[in-house]
Amino acid sequence: MSIDKRILKTKAGIKNAYMQLAVEKEPNKITITDISEKADINRSTFYLHYKDVKSVAADIEYELSAKISADLEAFDITDIYGSICRLFTNLTAALEETELLRQYLLFSKEAKYISERLKEIFIEAETKALKKTRPAFDADGAVYQLTFTTAGVIESFLKWAHAENEVKPLDELIRETSVIVEFIFSKITA
């Protein structure tokens, strides 16, 4: 069953309006009226697609999480370089998809929340990958190392993205990050 293209276009307009507004002001200050005006729709059209402002934010987060989760689900402890390369390359592609999405992910008032969600997804993927290769792996015993590794990987990428790639080439960042992650994982699994 295909979805009507008008519905997709209207929902995209609503999400784009929300992302624009989230760059400009606090998410809890964004109203349905703000979104409707920015998307050039009426309030009743908004309610045909979303229950409230939070459901728009949740829909955006769900789409982003789904894109990134696929990369992280494929995280392979035996190929850390390849796994980080895939993650960073796809995150870069997401940032380059549209300027609006880039602004939202890097500069919106919700950017910190989005990076925290990325870290949660990454910790789950790391734990799953470690348990796959080492069934006796104690994730609870390594929670601090996993948190440290994850924060480092995600924050390094975000710092690089904020610098608009001026600091170093992506392949160099991937290589350096992979070496650090491999070292930490070798200590966790020793």
mmCIF file with all atom_site columns, C-alpha atoms in Angstrom:
data_model
loop_
_atom_site.group_PDB
_atom_site.id
_atom_site.type_symbol
_atom_site.label_atom_id
_atom_site.label_alt_id
_atom_site.label_comp_id
_atom_site.label_asym_id
_atom_site.label_entity_id
_atom_site.label_seq_id
_atom_site.pdbx_PDB_ins_code
_atom_site.Cartn_x
_atom_site.Cartn_y
_atom_site.Cartn_z
_atom_site.occupancy
_atom_site.B_iso_or_equiv
_atom_site.pdbx_formal_charge
_atom_site.auth_seq_id
_atom_site.auth_comp_id
_atom_site.auth_asym_id
_atom_site.auth_atom_id
_atom_site.pdbx_PDB_model_num
ATOM 1   C CA . MET A 1 1   ? 0.000  0.000   0.000  1.00 0.00 ? 1   MET A CA 1
ATOM 2   C CA . SER A 1 2   ? 1.561  3.287   -1.078 1.00 0.00 ? 2   SER A CA 1
ATOM 3   C CA . ILE A 1 3   ? 1.261  6.491   0.891  1.00 0.00 ? 3   ILE A CA 1
ATOM 4   C CA . ASP A 1 4   ? -0.209 9.524   -0.818 1.00 0.00 ? 4   ASP A CA 1
ATOM 5   C CA . LYS A 1 5   ? 2.583  11.869  -1.971 1.00 0.00 ? 5   LYS A CA 1
ATOM 6   C CA . ARG A 1 6   ? 0.625  14.855  -0.654 1.00 0.00 ? 6   ARG A CA 1
ATOM 7   C CA . ILE A 1 7   ? 0.735  13.373  2.854  1.00 0.00 ? 7   ILE A CA 1
ATOM 8   C CA . LEU A 1 8   ? 4.491  12.845  2.594  1.00 0.00 ? 8   LEU A CA 1
ATOM 9   C CA . LYS A 1 9   ? 4.980  16.395  1.313  1.00 0.00 ? 9   LYS A CA 1
ATOM 10  C CA . THR A 1 10  ? 2.847  17.907  4.085  1.00 0.00 ? 10  THR A CA 1
ATOM 11  C CA . LYS A 1 11  ? 4.608  15.893  6.808  1.00 0.00 ? 11  LYS A CA 1
ATOM 12  C CA . ALA A 1 12  ? 7.996  16.882  5.371  1.00 0.00 ? 12  ALA A CA 1
ATOM 13  C CA . GLY A 1 13  ? 6.921  20.525  5.428  1.00 0.00 ? 13  GLY A CA 1
ATOM 14  C CA . ILE A 1 14  ? 5.840  20.235  9.049  1.00 0.00 ? 14  ILE A CA 1
ATOM 15  C CA . LYS A 1 15  ? 9.115  18.549  10.053 1.00 0.00 ? 15  LYS A CA 1
ATOM 16  C CA . ASN A 1 16  ? 11.153 21.135  8.138  1.00 0.00 ? 16  ASN A CA 1
ATOM 17  C CA . ALA A 1 17  ? 9.248  23.950  9.833  1.00 0.00 ? 17  ALA A CA 1
ATOM 18  C CA . TYR A 1 18  ? 9.923  22.369  13.229 1.00 0.00 ? 18  TYR A CA 1
ATOM 19  C CA . MET A 1 19  ? 13.645 21.972  12.468 1.00 0.00 ? 19  MET A CA 1
ATOM 20  C CA . GLN A 1 20  ? 13.913 25.613  11.364 1.00 0.00 ? 20  GLN A CA 1
ATOM 21  C CA . LEU A 1 21  ? 12.173 26.752  14.521 1.00 0.00 ? 21  LEU A CA 1
ATOM 22  C CA . ALA A 1 22  ? 14.331 24.480  16.729 1.00 0.00 ? 22  ALA A CA 1
ATOM 23  C CA . VAL A 1 23  ? 17.432 26.247  15.433 1.00 0.00 ? 23  VAL A CA 1
ATOM 24  C CA . GLU A 1 24  ? 15.897 29.603  16.340 1.00 0.00 ? 24  GLU A CA 1
ATOM 25  C CA . LYS A 1 25  ? 14.326 28.924  19.739 1.00 0.00 ? 25  LYS A CA 1
ATOM 26  C CA . GLU A 1 26  ? 13.885 26.480  22.605 1.00 0.00 ? 26  GLU A CA 1
ATOM 27  C CA . PRO A 1 27  ? 11.855 23.418  21.586 1.00 0.00 ? 27  PRO A CA 1
ATOM 28  C CA . ASN A 1 28  ? 9.443  23.831  24.512 1.00 0.00 ? 28  ASN A CA 1
ATOM 29  C CA . LYS A 1 29  ? 8.603  27.310  23.204 1.00 0.00 ? 29  LYS A CA 1
ATOM 30  C CA . ILE A 1 30  ? 7.607  26.071  19.745 1.00 0.00 ? 30  ILE A CA 1
ATOM 31  C CA . THR A 1 31  ? 3.848  26.037  19.260 1.00 0.00 ? 31  THR A CA 1
ATOM 32  C CA . ILE A 1 32  ? 1.561  24.391  16.744 1.00 0.00 ? 32  ILE A CA 1
ATOM 33  C CA . THR A 1 33  ? 0.736  27.876  15.477 1.00 0.00 ? 33  THR A CA 1
ATOM 34  C CA . ASP A 1 34  ? 4.454  28.555  14.916 1.00 0.00 ? 34  ASP A CA 1
ATOM 35  C CA . ILE A 1 35  ? 4.853  25.333  12.948 1.00 0.00 ? 35  ILE A CA 1
ATOM 36  C CA . SER A 1 36  ? 1.642  25.862  10.964 1.00 0.00 ? 36  SER A CA 1
ATOM 37  C CA . GLU A 1 37  ? 2.637  29.375  9.966  1.00 0.00 ? 37  GLU A CA 1
ATOM 38  C CA . LYS A 1 38  ? 6.176  28.329  9.015  1.00 0.00 ? 38  LYS A CA 1
ATOM 39  C CA . ALA A 1 39  ? 4.871  25.316  7.020  1.00 0.00 ? 39  ALA A CA 1
ATOM 40  C CA . ASP A 1 40  ? 2.135  27.461  5.442  1.00 0.00 ? 40  ASP A CA 1
ATOM 41  C CA . ILE A 1 41  ? -0.663 25.139  6.565  1.00 0.00 ? 41  ILE A CA 1
ATOM 42  C CA . ASN A 1 42  ? -3.603 25.579  8.900  1.00 0.00 ? 42  ASN A CA 1
ATOM 43  C CA . ARG A 1 43  ? -3.825 24.042  12.354 1.00 0.00 ? 43  ARG A CA 1
ATOM 44  C CA . SER A 1 44  ? -6.376 21.458  11.296 1.00 0.00 ? 44  SER A CA 1
ATOM 45  C CA . THR A 1 45  ? -3.946 20.191  8.647  1.00 0.00 ? 45  THR A CA 1
ATOM 46  C CA . PHE A 1 46  ? -1.281 19.912  11.344 1.00 0.00 ? 46  PHE A CA 1
ATOM 47  C CA . TYR A 1 47  ? -3.640 17.803  13.486 1.00 0.00 ? 47  TYR A CA 1
ATOM 48  C CA . LEU A 1 48  ? -4.329 15.476  10.563 1.00 0.00 ? 48  LEU A CA 1
ATOM 49  C CA . HIS A 1 49  ? -0.684 14.387  10.756 1.00 0.00 ? 49  HIS A CA 1
ATOM 50  C CA . TYR A 1 50  ? 0.506  15.008  14.327 1.00 0.00 ? 50  TYR A CA 1
ATOM 51  C CA . LYS A 1 51  ? -0.976 15.022  17.789 1.00 0.00 ? 51  LYS A CA 1
ATOM 52  C CA . ASP A 1 52  ? 1.267  17.784  19.151 1.00 0.00 ? 52  ASP A CA 1
ATOM 53  C CA . VAL A 1 53  ? 4.663  19.466  18.768 1.00 0.00 ? 53  VAL A CA 1
ATOM 54  C CA . LYS A 1 54  ? 6.432  16.663  20.641 1.00 0.00 ? 54  LYS A CA 1
ATOM 55  C CA . SER A 1 55  ? 5.151  14.088  18.155 1.00 0.00 ? 55  SER A CA 1
ATOM 56  C CA . VAL A 1 56  ? 6.823  16.050  15.323 1.00 0.00 ? 56  VAL A CA 1
ATOM 57  C CA . ALA A 1 57  ? 10.133 15.997  17.227 1.00 0.00 ? 57  ALA A CA 1
ATOM 58  C CA . ALA A 1 58  ? 9.660  12.289  17.954 1.00 0.00 ? 58  ALA A CA 1
ATOM 59  C CA . ASP A 1 59  ? 9.046  11.568  14.257 1.00 0.00 ? 59  ASP A CA 1
ATOM 60  C CA . ILE A 1 60  ? 12.253 13.395  13.288 1.00 0.00 ? 60  ILE A CA 1
ATOM 61  C CA . GLU A 1 61  ? 14.207 11.550  15.986 1.00 0.00 ? 61  GLU A CA 1
ATOM 62  C CA . TYR A 1 62  ? 12.753 8.228   14.881 1.00 0.00 ? 62  TYR A CA 1
ATOM 63  C CA . GLU A 1 63  ? 13.824 8.799   11.264 1.00 0.00 ? 63  GLU A CA 1
ATOM 64  C CA . LEU A 1 64  ? 17.331 9.854   12.285 1.00 0.00 ? 64  LEU A CA 1
ATOM 65  C CA . SER A 1 65  ? 17.676 6.984   14.737 1.00 0.00 ? 65  SER A CA 1
ATOM 66  C CA . ALA A 1 66  ? 16.538 4.494   12.099 1.00 0.00 ? 66  ALA A CA 1
ATOM 67  C CA . LYS A 1 67  ? 19.183 5.732   9.646  1.00 0.00 ? 67  LYS A CA 1
ATOM 68  C CA . ILE A 1 68  ? 21.962 5.608   12.203 1.00 0.00 ? 68  ILE A CA 1
ATOM 69  C CA . SER A 1 69  ? 20.816 2.416   13.926 1.00 0.00 ? 69  SER A CA 1
ATOM 70  C CA . ALA A 1 70  ? 21.280 0.478   10.718 1.00 0.00 ? 70  ALA A CA 1
ATOM 71  C CA . ASP A 1 71  ? 24.948 1.490   10.646 1.00 0.00 ? 71  ASP A CA 1
ATOM 72  C CA . LEU A 1 72  ? 25.435 0.753   14.298 1.00 0.00 ? 72  LEU A CA 1
ATOM 73  C CA . GLU A 1 73  ? 23.658 -2.602  14.111 1.00 0.00 ? 73  GLU A CA 1
ATOM 74  C CA . ALA A 1 74  ? 26.398 -3.643  11.699 1.00 0.00 ? 74  ALA A CA 1
ATOM 75  C CA . PHE A 1 75  ? 29.119 -2.605  14.188 1.00 0.00 ? 75  PHE A CA 1
ATOM 76  C CA . ASP A 1 76  ? 31.743 -5.334  14.044 1.00 0.00 ? 76  ASP A CA 1
ATOM 77  C CA . ILE A 1 77  ? 34.283 -5.703  16.837 1.00 0.00 ? 77  ILE A CA 1
ATOM 78  C CA . THR A 1 78  ? 36.613 -7.508  14.422 1.00 0.00 ? 78  THR A CA 1
ATOM 79  C CA . ASP A 1 79  ? 36.492 -4.574  11.975 1.00 0.00 ? 79  ASP A CA 1
ATOM 80  C CA . ILE A 1 80  ? 36.423 -1.436  14.094 1.00 0.00 ? 80  ILE A CA 1
ATOM 81  C CA . TYR A 1 81  ? 37.958 0.691   11.345 1.00 0.00 ? 81  TYR A CA 1
ATOM 82  C CA . GLY A 1 82  ? 35.284 -0.413  8.852  1.00 0.00 ? 82  GLY A CA 1
ATOM 83  C CA . SER A 1 83  ? 32.518 0.086   11.411 1.00 0.00 ? 83  SER A CA 1
ATOM 84  C CA . ILE A 1 84  ? 33.629 3.602   12.336 1.00 0.00 ? 84  ILE A CA 1
ATOM 85  C CA . CYS A 1 85  ? 34.238 4.431   8.679  1.00 0.00 ? 85  CYS A CA 1
ATOM 86  C CA . ARG A 1 86  ? 30.670 3.379   7.824  1.00 0.00 ? 86  ARG A CA 1
ATOM 87  C CA . LEU A 1 87  ? 29.231 5.337   10.775 1.00 0.00 ? 87  LEU A CA 1
ATOM 88  C CA . PHE A 1 88  ? 31.179 8.558   10.112 1.00 0.00 ? 88  PHE A CA 1
ATOM 89  C CA . THR A 1 89  ? 30.606 8.403   6.357  1.00 0.00 ? 89  THR A CA 1
ATOM 90  C CA . ASN A 1 90  ? 26.866 7.954   6.788  1.00 0.00 ? 90  ASN A CA 1
ATOM 91  C CA . LEU A 1 91  ? 26.649 10.648  9.480  1.00 0.00 ? 91  LEU A CA 1
ATOM 92  C CA . THR A 1 92  ? 28.477 12.990  7.102  1.00 0.00 ? 92  THR A CA 1
ATOM 93  C CA . ALA A 1 93  ? 26.053 12.073  4.314  1.00 0.00 ? 93  ALA A CA 1
ATOM 94  C CA . ALA A 1 94  ? 23.126 12.833  6.642  1.00 0.00 ? 94  ALA A CA 1
ATOM 95  C CA . LEU A 1 95  ? 24.601 16.239  7.451  1.00 0.00 ? 95  LEU A CA 1
ATOM 96  C CA . GLU A 1 96  ? 25.089 16.957  3.759  1.00 0.00 ? 96  GLU A CA 1
ATOM 97  C CA . GLU A 1 97  ? 21.571 15.824  2.825  1.00 0.00 ? 97  GLU A CA 1
ATOM 98  C CA . THR A 1 98  ? 20.170 19.315  3.341  1.00 0.00 ? 98  THR A CA 1
ATOM 99  C CA . GLU A 1 99  ? 21.468 22.452  4.979  1.00 0.00 ? 99  GLU A CA 1
ATOM 100 C CA . LEU A 1 100 ? 18.386 22.479  7.195  1.00 0.00 ? 100 LEU A CA 1
ATOM 101 C CA . LEU A 1 101 ? 19.098 19.012  8.547  1.00 0.00 ? 101 LEU A CA 1
ATOM 102 C CA . ARG A 1 102 ? 22.730 19.995  9.148  1.00 0.00 ? 102 ARG A CA 1
ATOM 103 C CA . GLN A 1 103 ? 21.669 23.114  11.041 1.00 0.00 ? 103 GLN A CA 1
ATOM 104 C CA . TYR A 1 104 ? 19.178 21.104  13.080 1.00 0.00 ? 104 TYR A CA 1
ATOM 105 C CA . LEU A 1 105 ? 21.615 18.324  13.988 1.00 0.00 ? 105 LEU A CA 1
ATOM 106 C CA . LEU A 1 106 ? 24.506 20.624  14.838 1.00 0.00 ? 106 LEU A CA 1
ATOM 107 C CA . PHE A 1 107 ? 23.024 23.893  16.023 1.00 0.00 ? 107 PHE A CA 1
ATOM 108 C CA . SER A 1 108 ? 19.448 23.416  17.179 1.00 0.00 ? 108 SER A CA 1
ATOM 109 C CA . LYS A 1 109 ? 18.460 23.616  20.797 1.00 0.00 ? 109 LYS A CA 1
ATOM 110 C CA . GLU A 1 110 ? 17.841 19.852  20.540 1.00 0.00 ? 110 GLU A CA 1
ATOM 111 C CA . ALA A 1 111 ? 21.323 18.981  19.224 1.00 0.00 ? 111 ALA A CA 1
ATOM 112 C CA . LYS A 1 112 ? 22.527 17.932  22.682 1.00 0.00 ? 112 LYS A CA 1
ATOM 113 C CA . TYR A 1 113 ? 19.550 15.598  23.088 1.00 0.00 ? 113 TYR A CA 1
ATOM 114 C CA . ILE A 1 114 ? 20.202 14.109  19.641 1.00 0.00 ? 114 ILE A CA 1
ATOM 115 C CA . SER A 1 115 ? 23.867 13.452  20.470 1.00 0.00 ? 115 SER A CA 1
ATOM 116 C CA . GLU A 1 116 ? 22.839 11.760  23.734 1.00 0.00 ? 116 GLU A CA 1
ATOM 117 C CA . ARG A 1 117 ? 20.449 9.521   21.821 1.00 0.00 ? 117 ARG A CA 1
ATOM 118 C CA . LEU A 1 118 ? 23.233 8.649   19.371 1.00 0.00 ? 118 LEU A CA 1
ATOM 119 C CA . LYS A 1 119 ? 25.419 7.638   22.304 1.00 0.00 ? 119 LYS A CA 1
ATOM 120 C CA . GLU A 1 120 ? 22.702 5.371   23.714 1.00 0.00 ? 120 GLU A CA 1
ATOM 121 C CA . ILE A 1 121 ? 22.277 3.650   20.351 1.00 0.00 ? 121 ILE A CA 1
ATOM 122 C CA . PHE A 1 122 ? 26.054 3.272   19.976 1.00 0.00 ? 122 PHE A CA 1
ATOM 123 C CA . ILE A 1 123 ? 26.502 1.769   23.460 1.00 0.00 ? 123 ILE A CA 1
ATOM 124 C CA . GLU A 1 124 ? 23.806 -0.803  22.654 1.00 0.00 ? 124 GLU A CA 1
ATOM 125 C CA . ALA A 1 125 ? 25.568 -1.678  19.381 1.00 0.00 ? 125 ALA A CA 1
ATOM 126 C CA . GLU A 1 126 ? 29.005 -1.933  21.032 1.00 0.00 ? 126 GLU A CA 1
ATOM 127 C CA . THR A 1 127 ? 27.636 -4.169  23.776 1.00 0.00 ? 127 THR A CA 1
ATOM 128 C CA . LYS A 1 128 ? 25.874 -6.391  21.256 1.00 0.00 ? 128 LYS A CA 1
ATOM 129 C CA . ALA A 1 129 ? 29.031 -6.658  19.116 1.00 0.00 ? 129 ALA A CA 1
ATOM 130 C CA . LEU A 1 130 ? 31.201 -7.472  22.131 1.00 0.00 ? 130 LEU A CA 1
ATOM 131 C CA . LYS A 1 131 ? 28.756 -10.113 23.385 1.00 0.00 ? 131 LYS A CA 1
ATOM 132 C CA . LYS A 1 132 ? 28.621 -11.639 19.906 1.00 0.00 ? 132 LYS A CA 1
ATOM 133 C CA . THR A 1 133 ? 32.384 -12.245 19.841 1.00 0.00 ? 133 THR A CA 1
ATOM 134 C CA . ARG A 1 134 ? 32.752 -12.818 23.588 1.00 0.00 ? 134 ARG A CA 1
ATOM 135 C CA . PRO A 1 135 ? 29.571 -14.424 24.990 1.00 0.00 ? 135 PRO A CA 1
ATOM 136 C CA . ALA A 1 136 ? 30.847 -14.060 28.568 1.00 0.00 ? 136 ALA A CA 1
ATOM 137 C CA . PHE A 1 137 ? 31.442 -10.317 28.132 1.00 0.00 ? 137 PHE A CA 1
ATOM 138 C CA . ASP A 1 138 ? 30.200 -8.392  31.185 1.00 0.00 ? 138 ASP A CA 1
ATOM 139 C CA . ALA A 1 139 ? 28.658 -5.172  29.857 1.00 0.00 ? 139 ALA A CA 1
ATOM 140 C CA . ASP A 1 140 ? 27.832 -3.971  33.369 1.00 0.00 ? 140 ASP A CA 1
ATOM 141 C CA . GLY A 1 141 ? 31.479 -4.335  34.355 1.00 0.00 ? 141 GLY A CA 1
ATOM 142 C CA . ALA A 1 142 ? 32.586 -2.315  31.324 1.00 0.00 ? 142 ALA A CA 1
ATOM 143 C CA . VAL A 1 143 ? 29.890 0.365   31.420 1.00 0.00 ? 143 VAL A CA 1
ATOM 144 C CA . TYR A 1 144 ? 32.391 3.168   32.101 1.00 0.00 ? 144 TYR A CA 1
ATOM 145 C CA . GLN A 1 145 ? 34.762 2.128   29.341 1.00 0.00 ? 145 GLN A CA 1
ATOM 146 C CA . LEU A 1 146 ? 31.878 1.771   26.876 1.00 0.00 ? 146 LEU A CA 1
ATOM 147 C CA . THR A 1 147 ? 30.502 5.165   27.901 1.00 0.00 ? 147 THR A CA 1
ATOM 148 C CA . PHE A 1 148 ? 33.953 6.735   27.535 1.00 0.00 ? 148 PHE A CA 1
ATOM 149 C CA . THR A 1 149 ? 34.506 5.148   24.127 1.00 0.00 ? 149 THR A CA 1
ATOM 150 C CA . THR A 1 150 ? 31.073 6.077   22.857 1.00 0.00 ? 150 THR A CA 1
ATOM 151 C CA . ALA A 1 151 ? 31.266 9.675   24.064 1.00 0.00 ? 151 ALA A CA 1
ATOM 152 C CA . GLY A 1 152 ? 34.683 10.003  22.462 1.00 0.00 ? 152 GLY A CA 1
ATOM 153 C CA . VAL A 1 153 ? 33.557 8.634   19.111 1.00 0.00 ? 153 VAL A CA 1
ATOM 154 C CA . ILE A 1 154 ? 30.377 10.708  18.884 1.00 0.00 ? 154 ILE A CA 1
ATOM 155 C CA . GLU A 1 155 ? 31.825 13.925  20.314 1.00 0.00 ? 155 GLU A CA 1
ATOM 156 C CA . SER A 1 156 ? 34.903 13.665  18.058 1.00 0.00 ? 156 SER A CA 1
ATOM 157 C CA . PHE A 1 157 ? 32.679 13.395  15.016 1.00 0.00 ? 157 PHE A CA 1
ATOM 158 C CA . LEU A 1 158 ? 30.468 16.301  16.142 1.00 0.00 ? 158 LEU A CA 1
ATOM 159 C CA . LYS A 1 159 ? 33.516 18.487  16.888 1.00 0.00 ? 159 LYS A CA 1
ATOM 160 C CA . TRP A 1 160 ? 34.829 17.674  13.408 1.00 0.00 ? 160 TRP A CA 1
ATOM 161 C CA . ALA A 1 161 ? 31.433 18.452  11.836 1.00 0.00 ? 161 ALA A CA 1
ATOM 162 C CA . HIS A 1 162 ? 31.126 21.745  13.747 1.00 0.00 ? 162 HIS A CA 1
ATOM 163 C CA . ALA A 1 163 ? 34.542 22.778  12.441 1.00 0.00 ? 163 ALA A CA 1
ATOM 164 C CA . GLU A 1 164 ? 33.119 22.224  8.954  1.00 0.00 ? 164 GLU A CA 1
ATOM 165 C CA . ASN A 1 165 ? 35.826 19.698  8.136  1.00 0.00 ? 165 ASN A CA 1
ATOM 166 C CA . GLU A 1 166 ? 38.616 22.294  8.444  1.00 0.00 ? 166 GLU A CA 1
ATOM 167 C CA . VAL A 1 167 ? 40.555 20.496  11.180 1.00 0.00 ? 167 VAL A CA 1
ATOM 168 C CA . LYS A 1 168 ? 41.462 17.312  9.303  1.00 0.00 ? 168 LYS A CA 1
ATOM 169 C CA . PRO A 1 169 ? 40.163 15.069  6.543  1.00 0.00 ? 169 PRO A CA 1
ATOM 170 C CA . LEU A 1 170 ? 37.464 12.571  7.486  1.00 0.00 ? 170 LEU A CA 1
ATOM 171 C CA . ASP A 1 171 ? 39.655 9.566   6.672  1.00 0.00 ? 171 ASP A CA 1
ATOM 172 C CA . GLU A 1 172 ? 42.293 10.794  9.143  1.00 0.00 ? 172 GLU A CA 1
ATOM 173 C CA . LEU A 1 173 ? 39.651 11.236  11.854 1.00 0.00 ? 173 LEU A CA 1
ATOM 174 C CA . ILE A 1 174 ? 38.347 7.722   11.168 1.00 0.00 ? 174 ILE A CA 1
ATOM 175 C CA . ARG A 1 175 ? 41.847 6.233   11.341 1.00 0.00 ? 175 ARG A CA 1
ATOM 176 C CA . GLU A 1 176 ? 42.733 7.987   14.616 1.00 0.00 ? 176 GLU A CA 1
ATOM 177 C CA . THR A 1 177 ? 39.396 7.200   16.231 1.00 0.00 ? 177 THR A CA 1
ATOM 178 C CA . SER A 1 178 ? 39.644 3.544   15.205 1.00 0.00 ? 178 SER A CA 1
ATOM 179 C CA . VAL A 1 179 ? 43.082 3.162   16.796 1.00 0.00 ? 179 VAL A CA 1
ATOM 180 C CA . ILE A 1 180 ? 41.803 4.551   20.106 1.00 0.00 ? 180 ILE A CA 1
ATOM 181 C CA . VAL A 1 181 ? 38.659 2.402   20.079 1.00 0.00 ? 181 VAL A CA 1
ATOM 182 C CA . GLU A 1 182 ? 40.651 -0.724  19.209 1.00 0.00 ? 182 GLU A CA 1
ATOM 183 C CA . PHE A 1 183 ? 43.017 -0.028  22.113 1.00 0.00 ? 183 PHE A CA 1
ATOM 184 C CA . ILE A 1 184 ? 40.170 0.432   24.591 1.00 0.00 ? 184 ILE A CA 1
ATOM 185 C CA . PHE A 1 185 ? 38.346 -2.663  23.344 1.00 0.00 ? 185 PHE A CA 1
ATOM 186 C CA . SER A 1 186 ? 41.541 -4.698  23.664 1.00 0.00 ? 186 SER A CA 1
ATOM 187 C CA . LYS A 1 187 ? 41.685 -3.681  27.339 1.00 0.00 ? 187 LYS A CA 1
ATOM 188 C CA . ILE A 1 188 ? 37.986 -4.362  27.925 1.00 0.00 ? 188 ILE A CA 1
ATOM 189 C CA . THR A 1 189 ? 38.143 -7.824  26.422 1.00 0.00 ? 189 THR A CA 1
ATOM 190 C CA . ALA A 1 190 ? 41.539 -8.852  27.855 1.00 0.00 ? 190 ALA A CA 1
#
